[in-house]
Amino acid sequence: MTNFDLIVIGSGPAGRRAAIQAAKFRKKVLVVERGYRVGGVCVHTGTIPSKTLRETVLNLTGWRERGFYGRSYRVKQNIQPEDLKRRLSITLDHEVEILEHQFARNMVQRVTGTARFETPHRISVTLPDGKTESFTSDRIILAVGTVPHRPADVPFDGDLIVDPDEILDLKRLPRSLTVIGGGVIGIEYATIFSALDVKVTVLDPGAQLLGFIDQELVDEFLHDLRDRGITLRLKSNVAKVERVGGDSCVVYLEDGRQIRSEMVLFAAGRQGATDSLNLPAADLSSDKRGRLHVDPSTFQTSVAHIYAVGDIIGFPSLASTSMEQGRMAACHAFGEDIQAAPEFFPYGIYSVPEISTIGMTEEQLRDKKIPFETGVARFRETSRGHIMGLSSGFMKMVFSLENRRLLGVHIVGEGATELIHIGQAVLNLGGTLDYFVENTFNYPTLAEAYKIAALDAWNRFPKTQTNVALLRDAHTRLARA
Ligand SMILES: Cc1cc2nc3c(=O)[nH]c(=O)nc-3n(C[C@H](O)[C@H](O)[C@H](O)COP(=O)(O)OP(=O)(O)OC[C@H]3O[C@@H](n4cnc5c(N)ncnc54)[C@H](O)[C@@H]3O)c2cc1C
């Protein structure tokens, strides 16, 4: 039996970052991964594949050029599933190669197989040939992620009725698609398929979609979706899903309505992948969604030498935050200082158009009774937006009325997930409205929207003497530009 300084279970973003961090401390690290290749959901079925599919669709359909050339413009006519999958496999191979090289360079050992606890310090791994091997360690990090929620009464067939993992292995391009679940994953796929001119219907039991995003932004986004012909059916509970013949499906709603489409994507939730871990052997247990509870500052579970990081601990369930959690857990496990993560991190939704947001929403500020003022900009107000032919794109910034500090940035439109980082830096460094008004931005850029939104907010701010002077200066500088 081999002993390690650290055993990491799972090679997704959380596990990989934990393993590499521990290896940098010159520790002997083992990563156990049950998948045939390293990378986790992030590389094989989640983040990277969905974003690659999105990019392929936007390129092949000529989506970004349609503002100029009209809705019927296409770079490639008659797009086939093979066209979509080709780029996917090249991208994934590249990602796996980078990871494998990273593990090799840092002398992280790997074993392919399914891990389960034998005791709180001993793991047994079932290898692909069915044999088992045991390993021990003083520290264990669980980074096992999640799997799609697949209710027993939904007749998944991997062809017409699919989950988000299966949709990547598309056998045919449907003419119509019903997406059950209007969460982030459901909305991303709904808008990607809509960009392919597939007729899309989204069903969700809630009264509002994307409730954690600033509602003005969501309204703007949903207006865009409806304008493109996406049907949104809220407060819709699904009673039954059925395949009818060789090429269509029916979703029956509890209120008696029926929705017919060629394909159904069931994207209503994910489940922690803790089933195979034999948690009781480590004195641990998961909640009813298979997730583990941890101390949020150290990522320790109730058993001090066992950590849990990434999607298995729930919100925010992002690749970006998972990596950071992995790094922090490894640091804590080996007695290194860890700083608490900054309060605000960006959230990106790679729908078409994309959404990104950081900090507080208008709704949160109202709830907390914090006085604020907003400023907005539309991308079509920027020269870069004109050049790109953008007809949509919206940025909203929220500032404190008490001390002028930036409290939140909310963006929907082209480049939102990149643009947000300017707001993130200012927000986490405690910057104010003045930063955006006084600084010069490259021209022509979409980032100029920050300046426009800030000036818009400034115009609405109560006019103290200082405000007036600064505003005058800013306008003079803009006029000279
Ligand atoms: C469709 C989709 C799109 C997404 N898009 C984004 C995005 O745009 N941006 C973003 O930041 N995040 C996105 N995410 C979320 C992101 O993929 C996850 O937050 C991230 O993958 C979580 O990383 P993780 O390391 O916790 O787990 P995972 O990436 O889920 O990796 C867990 C690994 O553990 C392995 N494992 C499980 N049990 C065992 C066991 N018993 N023994 C051995 N190995 C085991 C699994 O095989 C898997 O490889 C998306 C997710 C999905 C599904």
Coordinates of C-alpha atoms and ligand atoms in Angstrom, one line a residue:
M1 CA 0.0 0.0 0.0
T2 CA 1.4 3.4 -1.0
N3 CA 1.3 6.4 1.3
F4 CA 0.9 10.0 -0.1
D5 CA 1.1 13.4 1.5
L6 CA -2.1 14.2 -0.2
I7 CA -4.7 12.3 -2.2
V8 CA -7.1 14.3 -4.4
I9 CA -10.2 12.6 -5.7
G10 CA -11.3 14.1 -9.0
S11 CA -9.3 15.9 -11.7
G12 CA -11.7 18.8 -12.6
P13 CA -10.7 22.4 -12.0
A14 CA -10.9 22.1 -8.2
G15 CA -8.9 18.8 -7.9
R16 CA -6.3 19.8 -10.4
R17 CA -5.6 23.1 -8.8
A18 CA -5.3 21.5 -5.4
A19 CA -2.9 18.8 -6.7
I20 CA -0.7 21.3 -8.5
Q21 CA -0.6 23.6 -5.5
A22 CA 0.4 20.8 -3.1
A23 CA 3.1 19.6 -5.7
K24 CA 4.5 23.1 -5.6
F25 CA 5.1 22.6 -1.9
R26 CA 7.1 19.5 -3.0
K27 CA 4.5 17.1 -1.5
K28 CA 3.9 13.6 -2.8
V29 CA 0.5 13.9 -4.4
L30 CA -1.9 11.3 -6.0
V31 CA -4.9 12.2 -8.1
V32 CA -7.6 9.6 -8.6
E33 CA -9.8 10.1 -11.6
R34 CA -12.5 7.7 -12.7
G35 CA -12.8 9.3 -16.1
Y36 CA -10.8 7.8 -19.0
R37 CA -9.1 11.2 -19.4
V38 CA -8.3 14.0 -16.9
G39 CA -10.2 17.3 -16.8
G40 CA -13.5 16.6 -15.2
V41 CA -16.9 17.9 -16.2
C42 CA -15.2 21.2 -16.9
V43 CA -13.2 19.8 -19.8
H44 CA -15.3 16.9 -21.0
T45 CA -19.0 17.8 -20.7
G46 CA -19.4 21.3 -19.1
T47 CA -17.5 24.6 -19.4
I48 CA -15.1 24.0 -22.3
P49 CA -17.4 21.9 -24.6
S50 CA -20.4 24.2 -24.2
K51 CA -18.2 27.3 -24.8
T52 CA -16.5 25.6 -27.8
L53 CA -19.9 24.7 -29.2
R54 CA -21.0 28.3 -28.7
E55 CA -18.0 29.7 -30.5
T56 CA -18.4 27.2 -33.4
V57 CA -22.1 28.1 -33.8
L58 CA -21.4 31.9 -33.7
N59 CA -18.7 31.4 -36.3
L60 CA -20.5 29.1 -38.7
T61 CA -23.7 30.9 -38.5
G62 CA -22.1 34.3 -38.9
W63 CA -24.1 35.4 -35.9
R64 CA -21.9 38.4 -35.1
E65 CA -22.3 39.8 -38.6
R66 CA -26.0 39.5 -38.8
G67 CA -26.4 43.1 -37.5
F68 CA -25.1 44.2 -40.9
Y69 CA -26.1 41.5 -43.3
G70 CA -29.5 40.5 -41.9
R71 CA -30.9 37.5 -40.0
S72 CA -30.6 35.1 -43.0
Y73 CA -26.9 35.6 -43.2
R74 CA -24.8 32.4 -42.7
V75 CA -21.1 31.7 -43.2
K76 CA -21.9 28.0 -43.7
Q77 CA -25.2 26.7 -45.2
N78 CA -26.6 23.4 -44.0
I79 CA -24.6 23.1 -40.7
Q80 CA -24.3 19.4 -39.6
P81 CA -23.6 17.9 -36.2
E82 CA -20.1 16.9 -37.5
D83 CA -19.3 20.6 -38.2
L84 CA -20.1 21.3 -34.6
K85 CA -18.2 18.3 -33.2
R86 CA -15.0 18.7 -35.1
R87 CA -13.8 21.8 -33.3
L88 CA -15.0 20.3 -30.0
S89 CA -12.7 17.3 -30.2
I90 CA -9.7 19.4 -31.2
T91 CA -10.2 21.8 -28.3
L92 CA -10.7 19.0 -25.8
D93 CA -7.6 17.1 -26.9
H94 CA -5.6 20.3 -26.5
E95 CA -7.0 20.9 -23.0
V96 CA -6.3 17.4 -21.8
E97 CA -2.8 17.5 -23.2
I98 CA -2.1 20.7 -21.2
L99 CA -3.4 19.1 -18.1
E100 CA -1.4 16.0 -18.5
H101 CA 1.7 17.9 -19.1
Q102 CA 1.0 20.1 -16.0
F103 CA 0.7 16.9 -13.9
A104 CA 3.8 15.4 -15.4
R105 CA 5.9 18.6 -14.9
N106 CA 4.9 18.8 -11.3
M107 CA 5.3 15.1 -10.6
V108 CA 1.7 14.6 -9.6
Q109 CA 1.0 10.9 -9.7
R110 CA -2.3 9.7 -11.3
V111 CA -4.4 6.6 -11.1
T112 CA -7.5 5.9 -13.3
G113 CA -10.3 4.4 -11.3
T114 CA -13.2 5.0 -8.9
A115 CA -12.2 5.9 -5.4
R116 CA -14.0 4.9 -2.2
F117 CA -13.2 5.3 1.4
E118 CA -12.1 2.2 3.4
T119 CA -11.3 4.3 6.5
P120 CA -10.9 8.0 7.0
H121 CA -7.3 7.8 5.8
R122 CA -7.4 4.9 3.4
I123 CA -8.9 5.0 -0.2
S124 CA -9.5 2.0 -2.3
V125 CA -9.5 2.5 -6.1
T126 CA -11.4 0.2 -8.5
L127 CA -9.2 0.1 -11.6
P128 CA -10.7 -0.2 -15.2
D129 CA -9.8 -4.0 -15.2
G130 CA -11.9 -4.5 -12.0
K131 CA -8.9 -5.0 -9.7
T132 CA -8.6 -2.7 -6.6
E133 CA -5.6 -0.9 -5.2
S134 CA -5.4 0.9 -1.8
F135 CA -3.7 4.2 -0.9
T136 CA -3.3 6.1 2.3
S137 CA -2.8 9.7 3.2
D138 CA -2.9 12.1 6.1
R139 CA -4.8 14.6 3.9
I140 CA -7.6 14.0 1.4
I141 CA -9.3 16.5 -0.9
L142 CA -12.6 15.6 -2.4
A143 CA -13.2 17.3 -5.7
V144 CA -15.7 14.8 -7.3
G145 CA -18.0 17.4 -8.8
T146 CA -21.6 16.7 -10.0
V147 CA -23.6 14.7 -12.5
P148 CA -26.8 15.8 -14.3
H149 CA -30.0 15.2 -12.4
R150 CA -31.9 12.4 -14.3
P151 CA -35.3 11.7 -12.8
A152 CA -36.4 8.1 -13.3
D153 CA -39.7 9.1 -15.0
V154 CA -37.9 11.0 -17.8
P155 CA -37.3 8.5 -20.7
F156 CA -33.8 9.6 -21.6
D157 CA -32.6 7.9 -24.8
G158 CA -29.4 9.7 -25.6
D159 CA -31.0 10.7 -29.0
L160 CA -34.1 12.8 -28.8
I161 CA -34.5 13.1 -25.0
V162 CA -31.1 14.1 -23.6
D163 CA -29.3 15.6 -20.6
P164 CA -26.6 18.3 -21.0
D165 CA -23.8 15.7 -21.2
E166 CA -25.5 13.9 -24.0
I167 CA -26.4 16.9 -26.1
L168 CA -22.7 17.3 -27.0
D169 CA -22.9 14.0 -28.9
L170 CA -25.6 15.3 -31.2
K171 CA -26.7 12.8 -33.8
R172 CA -28.8 15.2 -35.8
L173 CA -29.6 18.9 -35.7
P174 CA -33.2 19.2 -34.6
R175 CA -35.6 21.7 -36.1
S176 CA -37.2 22.4 -32.7
L177 CA -35.9 21.9 -29.2
T178 CA -37.7 22.1 -25.8
V179 CA -35.4 22.9 -22.9
I180 CA -36.7 21.9 -19.5
G181 CA -35.0 24.1 -16.9
G182 CA -34.3 27.8 -17.3
G183 CA -31.2 27.8 -15.2
V184 CA -27.8 28.9 -16.5
I185 CA -27.1 25.6 -18.4
G186 CA -30.6 25.5 -19.9
I187 CA -30.4 29.1 -21.0
E188 CA -27.0 28.7 -22.5
Y189 CA -28.0 25.8 -24.7
A190 CA -31.4 27.3 -25.5
T191 CA -29.7 30.5 -27.0
I192 CA -26.9 28.5 -28.7
F193 CA -29.5 26.4 -30.6
S194 CA -31.6 29.4 -31.3
A195 CA -28.6 31.0 -33.0
L196 CA -28.6 27.9 -35.2
D197 CA -32.2 28.9 -36.2
V198 CA -33.6 26.0 -34.2
K199 CA -37.1 26.8 -32.8
V200 CA -36.6 26.8 -29.0
T201 CA -39.1 26.6 -26.1
V202 CA -37.8 27.0 -22.5
L203 CA -39.9 25.6 -19.7
D204 CA -39.3 26.6 -16.1
P205 CA -41.5 26.2 -13.0
G206 CA -40.4 29.6 -11.6
A207 CA -42.1 33.0 -12.2
Q208 CA -38.8 34.6 -13.1
L209 CA -35.6 33.3 -14.8
L210 CA -32.0 33.9 -13.5
G211 CA -33.3 35.4 -10.2
F212 CA -29.8 36.1 -8.9
I213 CA -29.0 38.5 -11.8
D214 CA -30.0 42.2 -11.7
Q215 CA -33.6 42.2 -13.0
E216 CA -33.2 45.1 -15.3
L217 CA -30.5 43.2 -17.1
V218 CA -32.6 40.0 -17.1
D219 CA -35.6 42.0 -18.6
E220 CA -33.3 43.3 -21.4
F221 CA -32.0 39.8 -22.0
L222 CA -35.4 38.1 -22.1
H223 CA -36.7 40.8 -24.4
D224 CA -33.8 40.0 -26.8
L225 CA -34.7 36.2 -26.6
R226 CA -38.4 36.7 -27.3
D227 CA -37.5 39.1 -30.2
R228 CA -35.5 36.2 -31.7
G229 CA -38.5 33.9 -31.5
I230 CA -37.5 31.9 -28.3
T231 CA -40.6 30.9 -26.4
L232 CA -40.3 31.2 -22.7
R233 CA -43.0 29.4 -20.7
L234 CA -42.6 30.3 -17.0
K235 CA -44.6 28.8 -14.1
S236 CA -44.7 25.6 -16.2
N237 CA -44.5 22.3 -14.3
V238 CA -43.7 19.2 -16.4
A239 CA -46.0 16.2 -15.9
K240 CA -44.6 13.8 -18.4
V241 CA -42.0 13.6 -21.3
E242 CA -42.7 11.2 -24.1
R243 CA -41.0 10.2 -27.3
V244 CA -43.5 9.9 -30.2
G245 CA -42.3 7.7 -33.1
G246 CA -38.9 8.2 -34.6
D247 CA -38.5 11.9 -34.7
S248 CA -40.6 13.8 -32.2
C249 CA -41.3 14.3 -28.5
V250 CA -44.1 15.7 -26.4
V251 CA -43.8 17.4 -23.1
Y252 CA -47.0 17.4 -21.1
L253 CA -47.4 20.2 -18.6
E254 CA -49.4 20.0 -15.4
D255 CA -51.8 22.7 -16.6
G256 CA -52.8 20.5 -19.6
R257 CA -50.7 22.2 -22.3
Q258 CA -48.5 20.1 -24.6
I259 CA -45.3 21.1 -26.3
R260 CA -44.1 19.2 -29.3
S261 CA -40.6 19.3 -30.6
E262 CA -38.0 17.2 -32.3
M263 CA -35.7 17.1 -29.3
V264 CA -36.0 17.6 -25.5
L265 CA -33.0 18.8 -23.4
F266 CA -33.6 18.1 -19.7
A267 CA -31.4 20.6 -17.8
A268 CA -33.1 20.9 -14.5
G269 CA -30.3 20.6 -11.9
R270 CA -27.3 18.6 -11.0
Q271 CA -26.5 16.1 -8.2
G272 CA -23.3 15.8 -6.2
A273 CA -21.2 12.8 -7.3
T274 CA -20.7 11.4 -3.8
D275 CA -22.6 8.1 -4.3
S276 CA -19.6 5.9 -5.0
L277 CA -17.4 7.4 -2.2
N278 CA -18.7 5.3 0.6
L279 CA -18.8 8.4 2.8
P280 CA -19.8 6.6 6.1
A281 CA -16.4 4.9 6.1
A282 CA -14.9 8.3 6.6
D283 CA -17.5 9.5 9.1
L284 CA -19.0 11.8 6.5
S285 CA -22.5 12.2 5.0
S286 CA -23.9 14.3 2.2
D287 CA -27.1 16.3 1.9
K288 CA -30.1 15.1 -0.2
R289 CA -28.5 16.6 -3.3
G290 CA -25.3 14.7 -2.7
R291 CA -23.4 17.7 -1.6
L292 CA -20.9 18.1 1.3
H293 CA -20.9 20.8 3.9
V294 CA -17.5 22.6 4.6
D295 CA -16.1 25.4 6.7
P296 CA -16.2 28.1 4.0
S297 CA -12.9 29.6 5.2
T298 CA -10.8 26.4 5.1
F299 CA -12.8 24.0 3.0
Q300 CA -12.5 21.3 5.8
T301 CA -15.4 18.9 6.2
S302 CA -16.5 17.8 9.6
V303 CA -13.5 15.5 9.5
A304 CA -10.6 17.9 9.8
H305 CA -8.1 16.1 7.4
I306 CA -10.7 15.7 4.7
Y307 CA -11.5 18.7 2.5
A308 CA -14.1 19.2 -0.1
V309 CA -13.9 21.8 -3.0
G310 CA -15.6 22.7 -6.2
D311 CA -19.2 21.9 -7.3
I312 CA -19.5 19.2 -4.6
I313 CA -19.9 22.0 -2.0
G314 CA -22.6 23.8 -4.0
F315 CA -22.9 27.5 -4.9
P316 CA -21.4 29.1 -6.9
S317 CA -20.5 26.0 -8.8
L318 CA -18.2 27.6 -11.3
A319 CA -14.9 26.4 -12.8
S320 CA -13.3 29.7 -11.8
T321 CA -14.3 29.5 -8.1
S322 CA -13.6 25.8 -7.9
M323 CA -9.9 26.3 -8.9
E324 CA -9.5 28.9 -6.2
Q325 CA -11.1 26.7 -3.6
G326 CA -8.8 23.8 -4.6
R327 CA -5.7 26.1 -4.2
M328 CA -6.9 27.4 -0.8
A329 CA -7.7 23.9 0.5
A330 CA -4.2 22.6 -0.5
C331 CA -2.6 25.7 1.2
H332 CA -4.5 25.1 4.4
A333 CA -3.8 21.4 4.4
F334 CA -0.1 22.1 4.5
G335 CA -0.2 24.9 7.0
E336 CA 0.3 27.7 4.5
D337 CA -1.5 31.0 5.1
I338 CA -4.6 31.6 3.1
Q339 CA -6.2 35.0 2.6
A340 CA -10.0 35.1 2.5
A341 CA -11.1 35.5 -1.2
P342 CA -12.3 39.0 -2.1
E343 CA -16.0 39.4 -1.4
F344 CA -17.0 39.8 -5.0
F345 CA -16.2 37.4 -7.9
P346 CA -17.6 37.6 -11.5
Y347 CA -20.4 35.4 -12.7
G348 CA -20.4 34.7 -16.4
I349 CA -23.3 33.2 -18.4
Y350 CA -22.3 32.2 -21.9
S351 CA -25.7 32.6 -23.5
V352 CA -26.1 34.4 -26.8
P353 CA -25.8 37.2 -25.9
E354 CA -23.6 36.7 -23.0
I355 CA -24.2 38.0 -19.5
S356 CA -21.7 38.9 -16.8
T357 CA -22.2 40.4 -13.4
I358 CA -20.3 41.3 -10.3
G359 CA -21.2 42.9 -7.0
M360 CA -24.6 43.8 -5.8
T361 CA -27.8 44.0 -7.8
E362 CA -30.4 46.8 -7.5
E363 CA -32.7 44.4 -5.8
Q364 CA -30.1 43.4 -3.1
L365 CA -29.3 47.1 -2.4
R366 CA -33.0 47.9 -2.0
D367 CA -33.3 45.0 0.4
K368 CA -30.3 46.2 2.4
K369 CA -31.6 49.8 2.3
I370 CA -28.3 51.0 0.9
P371 CA -28.7 54.3 -1.0
F372 CA -27.5 54.0 -4.5
E373 CA -27.6 55.5 -8.0
T374 CA -27.2 53.8 -11.3
G375 CA -25.7 54.7 -14.7
V376 CA -26.4 52.8 -17.9
A377 CA -24.8 52.6 -21.3
R378 CA -25.9 50.8 -24.5
F379 CA -23.2 49.3 -26.7
R380 CA -24.7 51.0 -29.7
E381 CA -23.7 54.3 -28.1
T382 CA -20.0 53.4 -28.5
S383 CA -18.2 53.7 -31.8
R384 CA -16.9 50.2 -31.4
G385 CA -20.5 49.0 -31.2
H386 CA -21.3 50.7 -34.5
I387 CA -18.3 49.2 -36.2
M388 CA -19.3 45.8 -35.0
G389 CA -22.9 46.3 -36.0
L390 CA -24.2 45.7 -32.5
S391 CA -27.9 46.6 -32.0
S392 CA -28.0 45.2 -28.5
G393 CA -25.7 45.3 -25.5
F394 CA -26.3 47.0 -22.2
M395 CA -24.2 47.9 -19.2
K396 CA -25.4 49.0 -15.8
M397 CA -23.3 50.3 -13.0
V398 CA -24.4 50.9 -9.4
F399 CA -22.7 53.4 -7.1
S400 CA -23.1 54.2 -3.4
L401 CA -24.8 57.6 -2.9
E402 CA -22.9 57.9 0.4
N403 CA -19.3 57.4 -0.7
R404 CA -19.5 57.1 -4.5
R405 CA -18.0 53.6 -4.4
L406 CA -18.8 51.2 -7.1
L407 CA -21.2 48.5 -5.8
G408 CA -22.0 46.4 -8.8
V409 CA -21.5 46.0 -12.6
H410 CA -24.0 44.2 -14.8
I411 CA -23.5 43.6 -18.5
V412 CA -25.4 41.8 -21.2
G413 CA -24.0 41.7 -24.7
E414 CA -20.9 40.9 -26.8
G415 CA -17.8 40.6 -24.7
A416 CA -19.6 40.9 -21.4
T417 CA -17.6 38.1 -19.7
E418 CA -14.3 39.9 -20.6
L419 CA -15.5 43.4 -20.0
I420 CA -16.6 42.6 -16.5
H421 CA -13.0 42.4 -15.2
I422 CA -12.5 46.1 -15.4
G423 CA -15.5 46.5 -13.0
Q424 CA -14.1 43.6 -10.9
A425 CA -10.8 45.4 -10.4
V426 CA -12.3 48.7 -9.5
L427 CA -14.9 47.1 -7.2
N428 CA -12.5 44.9 -5.2
L429 CA -10.0 47.8 -4.9
G430 CA -12.7 50.0 -3.4
G431 CA -12.8 52.4 -6.4
T432 CA -15.4 55.1 -7.0
L433 CA -17.3 56.7 -9.8
D434 CA -14.4 59.1 -10.3
Y435 CA -12.2 56.3 -11.5
F436 CA -14.3 55.9 -14.6
V437 CA -14.9 59.6 -15.2
E438 CA -11.3 60.6 -14.8
N439 CA -9.5 57.8 -16.7
T440 CA -9.1 57.6 -20.5
F441 CA -10.2 54.4 -22.2
N442 CA -9.0 53.1 -25.5
Y443 CA -11.1 54.3 -28.4
P444 CA -13.0 52.8 -30.1
T445 CA -13.7 50.0 -27.6
L446 CA -16.8 48.4 -25.9
A447 CA -15.0 49.3 -22.6
E448 CA -15.9 52.9 -23.3
A449 CA -19.4 51.9 -22.1
Y450 CA -17.9 52.1 -18.6
K451 CA -17.2 55.8 -19.1
I452 CA -20.7 56.4 -20.6
A453 CA -22.5 54.6 -17.8
A454 CA -20.4 56.4 -15.2
L455 CA -21.2 59.8 -16.7
D456 CA -24.8 58.8 -16.8
A457 CA -24.7 58.0 -13.1
W458 CA -22.8 61.2 -12.4
N459 CA -25.5 63.2 -14.1
R460 CA -28.0 61.8 -11.7
F461 CA -25.9 62.2 -8.6
P462 CA -26.8 65.1 -6.2
K463 CA -24.8 68.1 -7.4
T464 CA -22.4 69.0 -4.7
Q465 CA -19.7 71.6 -5.6
T466 CA -17.1 68.8 -6.0
N467 CA -19.3 66.9 -8.3
V468 CA -20.0 69.8 -10.5
A469 CA -16.3 70.7 -10.9
L470 CA -15.3 67.1 -11.7
L471 CA -18.2 66.6 -14.1
R472 CA -17.2 69.8 -15.9
D473 CA -13.6 68.6 -16.2
A474 CA -14.6 65.2 -17.5
H475 CA -16.9 66.7 -20.2
T476 CA -14.1 69.1 -21.3
R477 CA -11.7 66.2 -21.7
L478 CA -14.3 64.1 -23.6
A479 CA -15.1 67.1 -25.9
R480 CA -11.3 67.4 -26.7
A481 CA -10.9 63.7 -27.4
Ligands
LIG1 C1 -22.9 22.6 -19.4 C2 -22.1 23.3 -18.3 C3 -21.5 24.5 -18.6 C4 -20.7 25.2 -17.7 N1 -20.2 26.4 -18.0 C5 -19.4 27.0 -17.1 C6 -18.7 28.3 -17.4 O1 -19.0 28.8 -18.5 N2 -17.9 28.8 -16.5 C7 -17.7 28.3 -15.3 O2 -16.9 28.8 -14.5 N3 -18.2 27.1 -15.0 C8 -19.1 26.5 -15.8 N4 -19.6 25.3 -15.5 C9 -19.4 24.7 -14.2 C10 -18.0 24.0 -14.2 O3 -17.9 23.0 -15.2 C11 -17.9 23.4 -12.8 O4 -18.0 24.4 -11.8 C12 -16.5 22.7 -12.6 O5 -16.3 21.7 -13.6 C13 -16.5 22.1 -11.2 O6 -15.2 21.6 -11.0 P1 -14.9 20.4 -10.0 O7 -13.5 20.2 -10.0 O8 -15.6 20.7 -8.7 O9 -15.6 19.1 -10.6 P2 -15.7 18.4 -12.0 O10 -15.2 19.3 -13.1 O11 -17.1 17.9 -12.1 O12 -14.7 17.2 -11.9 C14 -15.0 16.1 -11.0 C15 -14.2 14.9 -11.4 O13 -14.3 13.9 -10.3 C16 -14.3 12.7 -10.9 N5 -14.9 11.7 -9.9 C17 -16.1 11.8 -9.4 N6 -16.3 10.8 -8.5 C18 -15.1 10.1 -8.5 C19 -14.6 9.0 -7.7 N7 -15.4 8.3 -6.8 N8 -13.4 8.5 -8.0 C20 -12.6 9.1 -8.9 N9 -13.0 10.2 -9.6 C21 -14.2 10.7 -9.4 C22 -15.2 12.8 -12.1 O14 -15.0 11.8 -13.1 C23 -14.8 14.2 -12.6 O15 -13.7 14.1 -13.6 C24 -20.4 24.6 -16.4 C25 -21.0 23.3 -16.2 C26 -21.8 22.7 -17.1 C27 -22.4 21.3 -16.8

